[in-house]
Amino acid sequence: AEATQIARVQARSGLAETEVRAIMATQATRAQRLSIADDVIANNGDLDGLQAQVDALHRRYLDAALIKVKANC
C-alpha cells in the first residue's frame, strides 16, 4: 500500500513525507507498473511468505531457461 511505501522510503532515506510524495508523483503509478510487469512479488507479509514467492519465481525462471537450452541443442 502507499502508506507502507512512504514509510519504507522515509525509514531508508530520512526524507519527509512531503518529499517522498513529490518524488512518487513523478513516477509511474502502481497500477501502471503492475500493468506491464511480467511478475509481481507481494512484500506485505512475513519473511517466510516472501521467501516462498522468491523461490517459486526462481524455479520458474530456471525451468524456462532449461527448456530454452534443451530446445537449442
Short mmCIF file of C-alpha atoms in Angstrom, two decimals:
data_model
loop_
_atom_site.label_atom_id
_atom_site.label_comp_id
_atom_site.label_asym_id
_atom_site.label_seq_id
_atom_site.Cartn_x
_atom_site.Cartn_y
_atom_site.Cartn_z
CA ALA A 1 0.00 0.00 0.00
CA GLU A 2 1.05 3.58 -0.50
CA ALA A 3 1.39 4.24 3.23
CA THR A 4 3.80 1.32 3.58
CA GLN A 5 5.80 2.51 0.59
CA ILE A 6 6.10 6.00 2.06
CA ALA A 7 7.08 4.68 5.49
CA ARG A 8 9.78 2.45 3.99
CA VAL A 9 11.26 5.28 1.95
CA GLN A 10 11.25 7.58 4.97
CA ALA A 11 12.95 4.96 7.13
CA ARG A 12 15.59 4.31 4.49
CA SER A 13 16.24 7.88 3.34
CA GLY A 14 15.18 10.15 6.17
CA LEU A 15 13.08 12.22 3.77
CA ALA A 16 9.94 13.99 4.92
CA GLU A 17 6.60 12.60 3.78
CA THR A 18 6.04 15.61 1.50
CA GLU A 19 9.38 14.96 -0.20
CA VAL A 20 8.57 11.28 -0.68
CA ARG A 21 5.15 12.13 -2.11
CA ALA A 22 6.73 14.66 -4.51
CA ILE A 23 9.12 12.00 -5.79
CA MET A 24 6.32 9.45 -6.13
CA ALA A 25 4.21 11.96 -8.10
CA THR A 26 6.86 12.00 -10.85
CA GLN A 27 6.93 8.21 -11.17
CA ALA A 28 4.59 5.75 -12.86
CA THR A 29 1.63 4.80 -10.70
CA ARG A 30 1.39 1.42 -9.01
CA ALA A 31 -1.35 0.44 -11.49
CA GLN A 32 0.85 1.42 -14.44
CA ARG A 33 3.81 -0.57 -13.10
CA LEU A 34 1.65 -3.61 -12.37
CA SER A 35 0.05 -3.50 -15.83
CA ILE A 36 3.42 -4.01 -17.54
CA ALA A 37 5.06 -6.32 -15.01
CA ASP A 38 5.86 -9.89 -16.02
CA ASP A 39 5.91 -10.98 -12.39
CA VAL A 40 4.93 -9.41 -9.08
CA ILE A 41 6.18 -10.37 -5.64
CA ALA A 42 3.93 -9.23 -2.80
CA ASN A 43 6.08 -7.90 0.03
CA ASN A 44 3.32 -7.32 2.54
CA GLY A 45 3.52 -10.50 4.61
CA ASP A 46 6.10 -12.30 6.66
CA LEU A 47 9.63 -13.19 5.60
CA ASP A 48 8.78 -16.87 5.07
CA GLY A 49 5.99 -15.94 2.67
CA LEU A 50 8.28 -13.60 0.79
CA GLN A 51 10.99 -16.27 0.54
CA ALA A 52 8.45 -18.78 -0.78
CA GLN A 53 7.43 -16.37 -3.54
CA VAL A 54 11.05 -15.68 -4.49
CA ASP A 55 11.87 -19.40 -4.52
CA ALA A 56 8.86 -20.23 -6.71
CA LEU A 57 9.68 -17.48 -9.19
CA HIS A 58 13.35 -18.50 -9.25
CA ARG A 59 12.36 -22.11 -10.02
CA ARG A 60 10.02 -20.91 -12.76
CA TYR A 61 12.79 -18.94 -14.46
CA LEU A 62 15.30 -21.77 -14.07
CA ASP A 63 12.81 -24.18 -15.66
CA ALA A 64 12.15 -21.75 -18.52
CA ALA A 65 15.88 -21.35 -19.13
CA LEU A 66 16.40 -25.11 -19.11
CA ILE A 67 13.61 -25.59 -21.65
CA LYS A 68 15.18 -22.95 -23.88
CA VAL A 69 18.63 -24.54 -23.62
CA LYS A 70 17.25 -28.00 -24.45
CA ALA A 71 15.38 -26.59 -27.45
CA ASN A 72 18.63 -25.13 -28.81
CA CYS A 73 20.58 -28.39 -28.51
#
